[in-house]
PDB file of C-alpha atoms and ligand atoms in Angstrom:
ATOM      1  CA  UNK A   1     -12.352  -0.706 -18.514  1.00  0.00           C
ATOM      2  CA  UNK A   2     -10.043   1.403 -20.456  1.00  0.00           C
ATOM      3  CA  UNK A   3      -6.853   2.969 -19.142  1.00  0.00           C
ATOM      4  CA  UNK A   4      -8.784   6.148 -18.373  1.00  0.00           C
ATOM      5  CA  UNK A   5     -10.700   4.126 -15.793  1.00  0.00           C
ATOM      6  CA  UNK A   6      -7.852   2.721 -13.910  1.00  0.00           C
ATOM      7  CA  UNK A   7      -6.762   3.593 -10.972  1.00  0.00           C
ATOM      8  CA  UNK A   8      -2.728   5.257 -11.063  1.00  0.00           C
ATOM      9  CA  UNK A   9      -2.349   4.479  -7.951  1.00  0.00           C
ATOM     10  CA  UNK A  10      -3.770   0.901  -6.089  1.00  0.00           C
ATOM     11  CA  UNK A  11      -3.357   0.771  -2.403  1.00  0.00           C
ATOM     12  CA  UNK A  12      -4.130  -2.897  -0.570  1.00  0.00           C
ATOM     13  CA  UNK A  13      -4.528  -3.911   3.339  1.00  0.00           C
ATOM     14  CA  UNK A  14      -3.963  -7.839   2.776  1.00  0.00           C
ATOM     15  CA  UNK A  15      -6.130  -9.247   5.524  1.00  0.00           C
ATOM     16  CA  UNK A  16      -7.188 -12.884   5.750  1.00  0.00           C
ATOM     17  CA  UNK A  17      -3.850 -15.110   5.686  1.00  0.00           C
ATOM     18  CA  UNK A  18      -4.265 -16.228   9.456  1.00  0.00           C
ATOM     19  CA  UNK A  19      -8.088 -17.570   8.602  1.00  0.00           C
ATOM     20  CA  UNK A  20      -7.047 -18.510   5.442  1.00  0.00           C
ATOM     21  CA  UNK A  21      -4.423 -21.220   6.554  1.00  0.00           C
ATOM     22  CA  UNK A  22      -6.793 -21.872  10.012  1.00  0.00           C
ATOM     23  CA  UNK A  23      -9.590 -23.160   7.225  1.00  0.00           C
ATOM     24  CA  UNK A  24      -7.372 -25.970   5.638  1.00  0.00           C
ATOM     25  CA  UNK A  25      -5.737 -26.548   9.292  1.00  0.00           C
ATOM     26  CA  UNK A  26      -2.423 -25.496   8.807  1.00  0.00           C
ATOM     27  CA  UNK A  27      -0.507 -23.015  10.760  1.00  0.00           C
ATOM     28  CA  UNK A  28      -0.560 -19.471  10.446  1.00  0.00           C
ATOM     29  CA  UNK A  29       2.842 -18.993   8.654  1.00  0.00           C
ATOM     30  CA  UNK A  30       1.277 -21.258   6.273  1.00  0.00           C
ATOM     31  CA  UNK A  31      -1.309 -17.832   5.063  1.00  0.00           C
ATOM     32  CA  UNK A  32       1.500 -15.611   5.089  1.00  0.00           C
ATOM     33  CA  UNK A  33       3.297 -17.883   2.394  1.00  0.00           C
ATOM     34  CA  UNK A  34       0.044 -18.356   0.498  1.00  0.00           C
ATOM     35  CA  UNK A  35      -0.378 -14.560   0.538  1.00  0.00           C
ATOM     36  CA  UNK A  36       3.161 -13.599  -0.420  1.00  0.00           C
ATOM     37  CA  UNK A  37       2.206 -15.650  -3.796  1.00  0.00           C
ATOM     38  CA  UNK A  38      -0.671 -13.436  -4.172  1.00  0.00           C
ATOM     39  CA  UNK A  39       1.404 -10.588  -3.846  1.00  0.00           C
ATOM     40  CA  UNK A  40       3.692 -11.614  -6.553  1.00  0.00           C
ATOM     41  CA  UNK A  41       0.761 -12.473  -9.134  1.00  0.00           C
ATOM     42  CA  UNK A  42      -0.695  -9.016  -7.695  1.00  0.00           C
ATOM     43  CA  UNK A  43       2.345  -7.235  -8.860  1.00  0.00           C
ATOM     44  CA  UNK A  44       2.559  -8.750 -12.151  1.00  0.00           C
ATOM     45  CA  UNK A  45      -1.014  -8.150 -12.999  1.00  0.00           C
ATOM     46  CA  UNK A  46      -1.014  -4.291 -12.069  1.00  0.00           C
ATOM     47  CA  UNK A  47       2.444  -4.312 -13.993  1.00  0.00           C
ATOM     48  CA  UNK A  48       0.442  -5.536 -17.191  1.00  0.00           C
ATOM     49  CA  UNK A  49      -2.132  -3.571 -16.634  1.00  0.00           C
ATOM     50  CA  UNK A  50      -0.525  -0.438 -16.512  1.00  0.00           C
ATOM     51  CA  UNK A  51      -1.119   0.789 -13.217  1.00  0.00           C
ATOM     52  CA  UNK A  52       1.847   3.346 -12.285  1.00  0.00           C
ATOM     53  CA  UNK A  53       1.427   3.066  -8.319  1.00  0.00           C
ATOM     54  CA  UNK A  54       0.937   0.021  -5.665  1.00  0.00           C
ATOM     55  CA  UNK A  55       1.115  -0.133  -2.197  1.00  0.00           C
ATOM     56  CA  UNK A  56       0.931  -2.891  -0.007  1.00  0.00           C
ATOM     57  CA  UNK A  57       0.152  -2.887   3.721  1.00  0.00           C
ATOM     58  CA  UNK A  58       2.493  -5.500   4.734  1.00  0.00           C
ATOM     59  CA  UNK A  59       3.196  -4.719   8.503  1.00  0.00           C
ATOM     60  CA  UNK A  60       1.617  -2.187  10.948  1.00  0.00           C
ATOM     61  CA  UNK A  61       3.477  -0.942  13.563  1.00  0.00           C
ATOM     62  CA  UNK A  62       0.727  -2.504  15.406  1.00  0.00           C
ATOM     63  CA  UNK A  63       1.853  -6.143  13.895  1.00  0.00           C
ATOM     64  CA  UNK A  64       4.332  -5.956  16.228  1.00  0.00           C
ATOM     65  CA  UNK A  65       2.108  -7.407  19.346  1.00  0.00           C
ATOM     66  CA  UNK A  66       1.611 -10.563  17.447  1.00  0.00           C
ATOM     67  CA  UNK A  67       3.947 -13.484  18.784  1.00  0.00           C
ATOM     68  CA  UNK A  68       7.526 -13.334  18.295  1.00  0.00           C
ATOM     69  CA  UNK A  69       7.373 -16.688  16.234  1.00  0.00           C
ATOM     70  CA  UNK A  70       5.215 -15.341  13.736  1.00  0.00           C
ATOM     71  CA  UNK A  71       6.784 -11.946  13.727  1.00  0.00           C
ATOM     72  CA  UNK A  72      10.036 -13.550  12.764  1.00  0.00           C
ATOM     73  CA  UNK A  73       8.875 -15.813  10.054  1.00  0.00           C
ATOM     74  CA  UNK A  74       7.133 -12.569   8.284  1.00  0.00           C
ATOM     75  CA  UNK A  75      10.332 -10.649   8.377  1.00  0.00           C
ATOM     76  CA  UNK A  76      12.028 -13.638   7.205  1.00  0.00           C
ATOM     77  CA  UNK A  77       9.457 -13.529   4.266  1.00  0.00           C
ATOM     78  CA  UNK A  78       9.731 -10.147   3.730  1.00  0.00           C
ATOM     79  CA  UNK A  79      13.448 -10.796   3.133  1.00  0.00           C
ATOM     80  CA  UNK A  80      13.169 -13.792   0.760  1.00  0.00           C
ATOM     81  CA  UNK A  81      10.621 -11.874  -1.087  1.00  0.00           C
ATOM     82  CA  UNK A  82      12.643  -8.834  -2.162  1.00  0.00           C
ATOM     83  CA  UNK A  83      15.478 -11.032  -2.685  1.00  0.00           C
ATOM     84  CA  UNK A  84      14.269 -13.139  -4.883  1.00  0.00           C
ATOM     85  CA  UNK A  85      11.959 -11.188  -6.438  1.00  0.00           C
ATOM     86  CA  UNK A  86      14.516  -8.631  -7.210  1.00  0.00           C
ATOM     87  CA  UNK A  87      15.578 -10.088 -10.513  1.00  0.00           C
ATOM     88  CA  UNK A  88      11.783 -10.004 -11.674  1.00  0.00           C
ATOM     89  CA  UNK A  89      11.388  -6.584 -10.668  1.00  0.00           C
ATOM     90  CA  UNK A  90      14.433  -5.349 -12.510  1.00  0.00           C
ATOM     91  CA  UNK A  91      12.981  -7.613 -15.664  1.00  0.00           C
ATOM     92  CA  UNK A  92       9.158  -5.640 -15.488  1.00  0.00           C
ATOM     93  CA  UNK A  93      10.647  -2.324 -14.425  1.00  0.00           C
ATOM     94  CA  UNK A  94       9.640  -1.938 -11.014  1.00  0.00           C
ATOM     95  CA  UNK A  95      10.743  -0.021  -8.531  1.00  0.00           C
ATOM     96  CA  UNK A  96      10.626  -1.038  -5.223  1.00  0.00           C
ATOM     97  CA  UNK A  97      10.127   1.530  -2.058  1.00  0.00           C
ATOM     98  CA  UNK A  98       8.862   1.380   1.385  1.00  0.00           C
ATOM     99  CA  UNK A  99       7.146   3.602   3.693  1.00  0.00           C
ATOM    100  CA  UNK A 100       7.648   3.080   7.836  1.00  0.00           C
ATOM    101  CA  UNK A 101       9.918   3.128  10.259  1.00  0.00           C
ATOM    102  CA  UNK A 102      12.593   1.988   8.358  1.00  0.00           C
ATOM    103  CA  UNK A 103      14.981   1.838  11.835  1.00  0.00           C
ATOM    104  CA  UNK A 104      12.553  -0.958  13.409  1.00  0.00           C
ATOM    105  CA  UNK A 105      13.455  -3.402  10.899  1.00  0.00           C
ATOM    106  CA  UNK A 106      15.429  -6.268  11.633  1.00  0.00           C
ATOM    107  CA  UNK A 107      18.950  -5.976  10.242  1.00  0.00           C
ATOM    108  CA  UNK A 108      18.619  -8.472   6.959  1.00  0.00           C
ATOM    109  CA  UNK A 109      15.602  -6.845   6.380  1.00  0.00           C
ATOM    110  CA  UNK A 110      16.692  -3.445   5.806  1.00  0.00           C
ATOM    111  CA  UNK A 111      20.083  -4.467   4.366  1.00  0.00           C
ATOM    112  CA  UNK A 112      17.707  -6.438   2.023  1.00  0.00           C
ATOM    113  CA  UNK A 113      15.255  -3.363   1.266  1.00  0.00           C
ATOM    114  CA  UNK A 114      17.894  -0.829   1.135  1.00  0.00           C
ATOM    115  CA  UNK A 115      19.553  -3.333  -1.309  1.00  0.00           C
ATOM    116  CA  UNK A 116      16.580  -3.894  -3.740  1.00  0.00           C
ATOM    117  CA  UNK A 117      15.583  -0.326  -3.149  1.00  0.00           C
ATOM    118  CA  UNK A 118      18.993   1.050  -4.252  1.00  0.00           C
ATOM    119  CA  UNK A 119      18.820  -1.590  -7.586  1.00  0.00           C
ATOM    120  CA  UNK A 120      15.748  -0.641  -8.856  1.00  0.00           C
ATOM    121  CA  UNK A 121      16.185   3.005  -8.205  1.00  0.00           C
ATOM    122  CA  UNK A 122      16.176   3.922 -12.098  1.00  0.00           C
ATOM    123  CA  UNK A 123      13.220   1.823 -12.708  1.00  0.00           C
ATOM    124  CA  UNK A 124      10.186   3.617 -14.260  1.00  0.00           C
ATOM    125  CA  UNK A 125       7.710   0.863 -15.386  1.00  0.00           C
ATOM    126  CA  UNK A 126       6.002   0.920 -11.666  1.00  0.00           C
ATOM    127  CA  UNK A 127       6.549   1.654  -8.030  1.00  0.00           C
ATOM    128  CA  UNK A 128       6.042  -0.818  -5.897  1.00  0.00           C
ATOM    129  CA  UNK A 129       5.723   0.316  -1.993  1.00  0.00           C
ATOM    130  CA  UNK A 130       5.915  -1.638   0.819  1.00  0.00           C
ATOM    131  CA  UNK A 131       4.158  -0.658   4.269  1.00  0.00           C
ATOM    132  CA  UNK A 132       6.351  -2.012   7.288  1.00  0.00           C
ATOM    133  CA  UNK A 133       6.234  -0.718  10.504  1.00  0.00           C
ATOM    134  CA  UNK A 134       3.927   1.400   9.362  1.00  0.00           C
ATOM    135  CA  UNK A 135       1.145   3.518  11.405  1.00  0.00           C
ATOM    136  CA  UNK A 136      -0.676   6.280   9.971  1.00  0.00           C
ATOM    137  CA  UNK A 137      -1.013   8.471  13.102  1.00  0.00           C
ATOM    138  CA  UNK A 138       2.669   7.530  13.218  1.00  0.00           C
ATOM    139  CA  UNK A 139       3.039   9.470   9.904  1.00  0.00           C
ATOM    140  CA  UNK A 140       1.103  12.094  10.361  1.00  0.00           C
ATOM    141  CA  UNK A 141       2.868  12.924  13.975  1.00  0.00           C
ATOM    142  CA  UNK A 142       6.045  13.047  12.233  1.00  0.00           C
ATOM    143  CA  UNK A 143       5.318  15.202   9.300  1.00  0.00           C
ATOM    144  CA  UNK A 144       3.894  17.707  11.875  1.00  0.00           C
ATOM    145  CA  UNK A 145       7.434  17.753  14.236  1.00  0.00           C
ATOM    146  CA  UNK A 146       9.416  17.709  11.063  1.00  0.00           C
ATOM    147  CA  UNK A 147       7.289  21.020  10.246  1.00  0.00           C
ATOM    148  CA  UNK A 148       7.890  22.681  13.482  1.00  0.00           C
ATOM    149  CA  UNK A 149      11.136  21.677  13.191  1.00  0.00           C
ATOM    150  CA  UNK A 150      11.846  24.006   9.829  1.00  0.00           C
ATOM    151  CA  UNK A 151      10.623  26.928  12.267  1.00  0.00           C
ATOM    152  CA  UNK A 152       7.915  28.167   9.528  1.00  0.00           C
ATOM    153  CA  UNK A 153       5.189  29.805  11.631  1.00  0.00           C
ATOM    154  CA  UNK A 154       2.647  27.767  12.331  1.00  0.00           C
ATOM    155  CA  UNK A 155       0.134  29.852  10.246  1.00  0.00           C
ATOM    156  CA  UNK A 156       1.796  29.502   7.443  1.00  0.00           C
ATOM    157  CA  UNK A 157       1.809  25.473   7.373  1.00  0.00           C
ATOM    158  CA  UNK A 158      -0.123  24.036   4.224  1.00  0.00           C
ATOM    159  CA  UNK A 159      -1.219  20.956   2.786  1.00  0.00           C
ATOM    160  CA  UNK A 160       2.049  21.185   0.990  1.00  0.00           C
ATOM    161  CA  UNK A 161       4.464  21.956   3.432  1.00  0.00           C
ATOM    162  CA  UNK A 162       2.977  19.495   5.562  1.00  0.00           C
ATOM    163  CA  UNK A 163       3.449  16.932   2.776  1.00  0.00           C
ATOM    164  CA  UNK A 164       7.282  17.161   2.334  1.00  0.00           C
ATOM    165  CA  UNK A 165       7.382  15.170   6.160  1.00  0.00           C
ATOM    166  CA  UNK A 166       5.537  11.901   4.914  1.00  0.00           C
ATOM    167  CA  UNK A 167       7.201   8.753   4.340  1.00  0.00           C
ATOM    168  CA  UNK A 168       7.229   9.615   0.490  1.00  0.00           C
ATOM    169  CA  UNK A 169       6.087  12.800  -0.162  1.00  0.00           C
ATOM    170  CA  UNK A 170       6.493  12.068  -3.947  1.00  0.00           C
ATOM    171  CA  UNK A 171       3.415   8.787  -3.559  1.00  0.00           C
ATOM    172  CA  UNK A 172       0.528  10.557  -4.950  1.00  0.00           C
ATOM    173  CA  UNK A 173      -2.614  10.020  -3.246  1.00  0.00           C
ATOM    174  CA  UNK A 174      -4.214   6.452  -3.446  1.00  0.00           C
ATOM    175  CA  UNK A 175      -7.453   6.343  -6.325  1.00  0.00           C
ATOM    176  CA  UNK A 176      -8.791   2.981  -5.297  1.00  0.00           C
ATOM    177  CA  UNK A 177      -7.831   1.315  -1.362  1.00  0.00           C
ATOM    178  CA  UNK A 178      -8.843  -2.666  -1.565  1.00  0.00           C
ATOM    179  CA  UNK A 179      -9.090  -4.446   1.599  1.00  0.00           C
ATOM    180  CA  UNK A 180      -9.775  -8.141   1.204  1.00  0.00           C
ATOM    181  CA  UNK A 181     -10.967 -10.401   3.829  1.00  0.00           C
ATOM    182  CA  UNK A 182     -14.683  -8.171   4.911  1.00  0.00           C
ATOM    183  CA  UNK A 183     -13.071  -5.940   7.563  1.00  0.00           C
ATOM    184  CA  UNK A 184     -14.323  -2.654   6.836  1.00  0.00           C
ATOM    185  CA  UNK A 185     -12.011  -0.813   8.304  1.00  0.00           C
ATOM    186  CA  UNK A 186      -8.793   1.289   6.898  1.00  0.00           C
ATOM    187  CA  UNK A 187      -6.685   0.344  10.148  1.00  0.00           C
ATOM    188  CA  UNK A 188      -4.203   3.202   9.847  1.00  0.00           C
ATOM    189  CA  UNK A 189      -3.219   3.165   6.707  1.00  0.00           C
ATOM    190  CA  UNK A 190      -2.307   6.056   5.001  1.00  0.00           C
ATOM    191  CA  UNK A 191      -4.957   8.352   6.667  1.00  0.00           C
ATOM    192  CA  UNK A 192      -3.277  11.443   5.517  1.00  0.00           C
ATOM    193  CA  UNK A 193      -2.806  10.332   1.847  1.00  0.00           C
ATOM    194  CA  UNK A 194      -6.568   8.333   1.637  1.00  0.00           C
ATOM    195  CA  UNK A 195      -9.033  11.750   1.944  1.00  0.00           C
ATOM    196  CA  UNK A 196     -10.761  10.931  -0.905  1.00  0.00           C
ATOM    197  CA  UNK A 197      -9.754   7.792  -2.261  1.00  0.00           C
ATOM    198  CA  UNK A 198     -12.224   5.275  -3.005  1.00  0.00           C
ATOM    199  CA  UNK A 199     -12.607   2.125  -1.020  1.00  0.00           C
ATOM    200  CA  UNK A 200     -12.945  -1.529  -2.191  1.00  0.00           C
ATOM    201  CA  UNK A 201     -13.857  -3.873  -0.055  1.00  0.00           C
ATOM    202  CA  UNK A 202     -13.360  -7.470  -1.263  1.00  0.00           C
ATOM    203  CA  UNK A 203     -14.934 -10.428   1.057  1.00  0.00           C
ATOM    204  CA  UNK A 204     -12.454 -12.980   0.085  1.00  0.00           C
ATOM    205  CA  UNK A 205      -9.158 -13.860   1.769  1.00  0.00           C
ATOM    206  CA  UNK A 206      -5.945 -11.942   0.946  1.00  0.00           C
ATOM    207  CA  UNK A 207      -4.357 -15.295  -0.264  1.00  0.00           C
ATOM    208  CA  UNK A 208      -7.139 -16.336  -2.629  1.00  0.00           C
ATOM    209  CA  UNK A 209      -7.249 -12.564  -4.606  1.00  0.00           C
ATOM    210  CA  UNK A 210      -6.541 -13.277  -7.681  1.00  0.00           C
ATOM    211  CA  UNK A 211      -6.548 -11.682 -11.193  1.00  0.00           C
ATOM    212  CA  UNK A 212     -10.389 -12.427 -10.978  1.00  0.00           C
ATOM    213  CA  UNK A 213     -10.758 -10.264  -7.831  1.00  0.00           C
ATOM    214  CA  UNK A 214      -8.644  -7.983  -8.615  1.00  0.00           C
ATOM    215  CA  UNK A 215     -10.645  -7.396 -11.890  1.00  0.00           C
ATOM    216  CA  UNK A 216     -13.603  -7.207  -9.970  1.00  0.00           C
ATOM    217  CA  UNK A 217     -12.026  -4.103  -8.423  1.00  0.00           C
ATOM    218  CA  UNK A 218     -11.325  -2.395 -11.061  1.00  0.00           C
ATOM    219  CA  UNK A 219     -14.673  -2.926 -12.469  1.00  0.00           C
ATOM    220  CA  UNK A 220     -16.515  -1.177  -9.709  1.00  0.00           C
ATOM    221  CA  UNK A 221     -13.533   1.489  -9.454  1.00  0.00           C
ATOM    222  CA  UNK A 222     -14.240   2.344 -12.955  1.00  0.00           C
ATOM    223  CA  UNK A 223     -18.592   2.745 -12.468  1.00  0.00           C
ATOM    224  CA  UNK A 224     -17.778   5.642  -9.773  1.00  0.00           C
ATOM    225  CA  UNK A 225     -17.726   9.094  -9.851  1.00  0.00           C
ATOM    226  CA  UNK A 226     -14.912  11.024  -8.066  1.00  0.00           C
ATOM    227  CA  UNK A 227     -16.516  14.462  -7.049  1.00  0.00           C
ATOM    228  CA  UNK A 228     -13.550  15.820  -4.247  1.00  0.00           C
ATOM    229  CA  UNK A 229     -16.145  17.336  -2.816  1.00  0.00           C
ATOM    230  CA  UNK A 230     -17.622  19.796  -5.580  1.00  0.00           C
ATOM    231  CA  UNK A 231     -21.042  19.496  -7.658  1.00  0.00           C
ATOM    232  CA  UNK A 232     -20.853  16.412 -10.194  1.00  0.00           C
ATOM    233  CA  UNK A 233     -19.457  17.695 -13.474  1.00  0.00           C
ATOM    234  CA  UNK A 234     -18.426  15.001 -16.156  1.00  0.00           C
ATOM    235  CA  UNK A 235     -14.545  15.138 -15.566  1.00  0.00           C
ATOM    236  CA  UNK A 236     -15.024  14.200 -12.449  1.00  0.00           C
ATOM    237  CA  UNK A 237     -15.455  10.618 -13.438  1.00  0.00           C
ATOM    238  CA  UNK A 238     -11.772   8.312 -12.905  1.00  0.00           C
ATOM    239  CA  UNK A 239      -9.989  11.433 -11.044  1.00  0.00           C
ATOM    240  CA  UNK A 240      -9.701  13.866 -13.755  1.00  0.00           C
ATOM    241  CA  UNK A 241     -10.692  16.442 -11.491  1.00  0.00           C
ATOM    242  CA  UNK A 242      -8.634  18.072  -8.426  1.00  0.00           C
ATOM    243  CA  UNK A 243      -8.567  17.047  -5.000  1.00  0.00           C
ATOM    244  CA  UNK A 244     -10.002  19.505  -2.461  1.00  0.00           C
ATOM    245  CA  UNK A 245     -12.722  21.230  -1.163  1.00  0.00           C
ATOM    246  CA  UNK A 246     -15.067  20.601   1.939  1.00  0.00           C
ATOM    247  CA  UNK A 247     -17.891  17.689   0.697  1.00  0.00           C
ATOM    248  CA  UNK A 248     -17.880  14.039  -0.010  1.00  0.00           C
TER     249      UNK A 248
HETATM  250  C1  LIG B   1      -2.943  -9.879   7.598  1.00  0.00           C
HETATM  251  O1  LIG B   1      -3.544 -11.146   7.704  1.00  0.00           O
HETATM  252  C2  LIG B   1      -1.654 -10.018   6.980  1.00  0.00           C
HETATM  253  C3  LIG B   1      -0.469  -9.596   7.515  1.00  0.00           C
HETATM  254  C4  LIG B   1      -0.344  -8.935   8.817  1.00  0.00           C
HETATM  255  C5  LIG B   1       0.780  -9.817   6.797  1.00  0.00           C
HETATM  256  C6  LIG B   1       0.771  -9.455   5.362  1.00  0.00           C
HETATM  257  C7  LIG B   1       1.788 -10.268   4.728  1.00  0.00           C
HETATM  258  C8  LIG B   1       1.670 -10.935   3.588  1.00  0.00           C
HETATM  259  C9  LIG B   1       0.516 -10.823   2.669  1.00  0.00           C
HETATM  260  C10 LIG B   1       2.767 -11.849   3.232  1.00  0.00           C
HETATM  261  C11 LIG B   1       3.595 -11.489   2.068  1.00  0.00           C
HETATM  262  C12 LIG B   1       3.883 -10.063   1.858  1.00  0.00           C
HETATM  263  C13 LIG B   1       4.914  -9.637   1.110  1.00  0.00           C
HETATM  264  C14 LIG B   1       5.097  -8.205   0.857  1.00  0.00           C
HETATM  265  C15 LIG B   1       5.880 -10.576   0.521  1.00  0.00           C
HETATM  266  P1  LIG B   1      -3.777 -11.765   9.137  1.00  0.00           P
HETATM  267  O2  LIG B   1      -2.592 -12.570   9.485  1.00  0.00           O
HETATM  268  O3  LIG B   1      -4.132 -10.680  10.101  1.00  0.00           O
HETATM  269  O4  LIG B   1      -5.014 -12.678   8.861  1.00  0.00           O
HETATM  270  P2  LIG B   1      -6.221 -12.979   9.852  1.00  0.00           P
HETATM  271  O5  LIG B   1      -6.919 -11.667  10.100  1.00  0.00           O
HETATM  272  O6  LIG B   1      -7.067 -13.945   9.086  1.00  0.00           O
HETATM  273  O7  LIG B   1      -5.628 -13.575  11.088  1.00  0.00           O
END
């Protein structure tokens, strides 16, 4: 792999903490802690790497049906996490973001986003996204009322235009999406932004990925070709080439 070959922007559905913890008998909260260690080695890894862009899908609006009990310890989690992980992201550079429904968050939650969010503002060494409360359908719903709302004539919407009403219109498009666990599924995540993005799926559990697996990744991100849809040319290898067009 050479920096050519990697990915600028990594996008990850973390799936597997529940079975993870259910396998060693423990309770589910149990996964969720084991996974937000991954996260942090995840983080540091991509960091050294390079890798410009990373988003995590850390809580669909959908999560919200699970039970109360385990709702509130992830929030909690989420909370400890960007508080004391905020130091280390100030040390590598990071910048920390979020797309979602920011307003659905419970209070310490935000306060502690917004915080960490407002910190690392002026860091340029990575961004670091977090999904919460997120749904793409959600997204894409609300890009299209806030572009009715600006009055432009519905002929004249673009791709463009249409992009200024996502979550972060400035997150380029993901290169590589990695879902661990075997689901092979994308789950609503980022459906707008994930056209032609190319999809990882990785049969271990989000709490044992590791710089091993995440290698792996990159490995078989690097042996594809990215044709957007046009006749193979050689710059279409690793994304050189622009997005668009009708194919595969
Ligand atoms: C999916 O596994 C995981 C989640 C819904 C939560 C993701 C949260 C973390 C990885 C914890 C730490 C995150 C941060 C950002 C600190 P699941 O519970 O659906 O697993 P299962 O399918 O095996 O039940």
């Amino acid at each position: 792999m050479t920096d050519s070959t990697l990915p600028r922007h990594i996008a990850v559905i973390m799936d597997g903490n529940g079975r993870w913890a259910q396998q060693r008998g423990l309770a589910r909260s149990e996964g969720h802690r084991a996974g937000a260690g991954a996260v942090c080695a995840l983080v540091r890894e991509c960091r050294a790497l390079g890798i410009p862009f990373v988003t995590l899908y850390a809580f669909s609006r959908e999560n919200w049906q699970r039970p109360q009990t385990e709702v509130s310890f992830l929030f909690e989690l989420f909370t400890r996490f960007v508080r004391e992980e905020l130091p280390g992201l100030l040390e590598q550079d990071i910048r920390l973001s979020m797309i979602g429904e920011r307003t659905d968050l419970p209070f310490a939650a935000r306060r502690a986003m917004d915080y960490a969010i407002q910190r690392t503002a002026a860091c340029r060494g990575m961004v670091l996204t977090l999904a919460l409360s997120y749904s793409g359908r959600e997204e894409i719903v609300r890009a299209a009322r806030a572009l009715a709302a600006t009055g432009l004539p519905p002929g004249e919407w673009t791709e463009e235009s249409f992009r200024r009403g996502l979550y972060d219109p400035d997150l380029p498009d993901p290169d590589l999406l990695i879902r661990t666990s075997g689901e092979l599924r994308i789950s609503n995540f980022l459906l707008f932004q994930s056209a032609y993005t190319e999809l990882y799926f990785s049969p271990g559990l989000w709490p044992d990925f590791d710089a091993a697996a995440l290698r792996e990744a990159l490995q078989s991100y690097a042996e594809r070709r990215r044709r957007f849809g046009r006749v193979e040319d050689d710059r279409d290898r690793h994304g050189e080439g622009d997005a668009g067009g009708s194919g595969q």
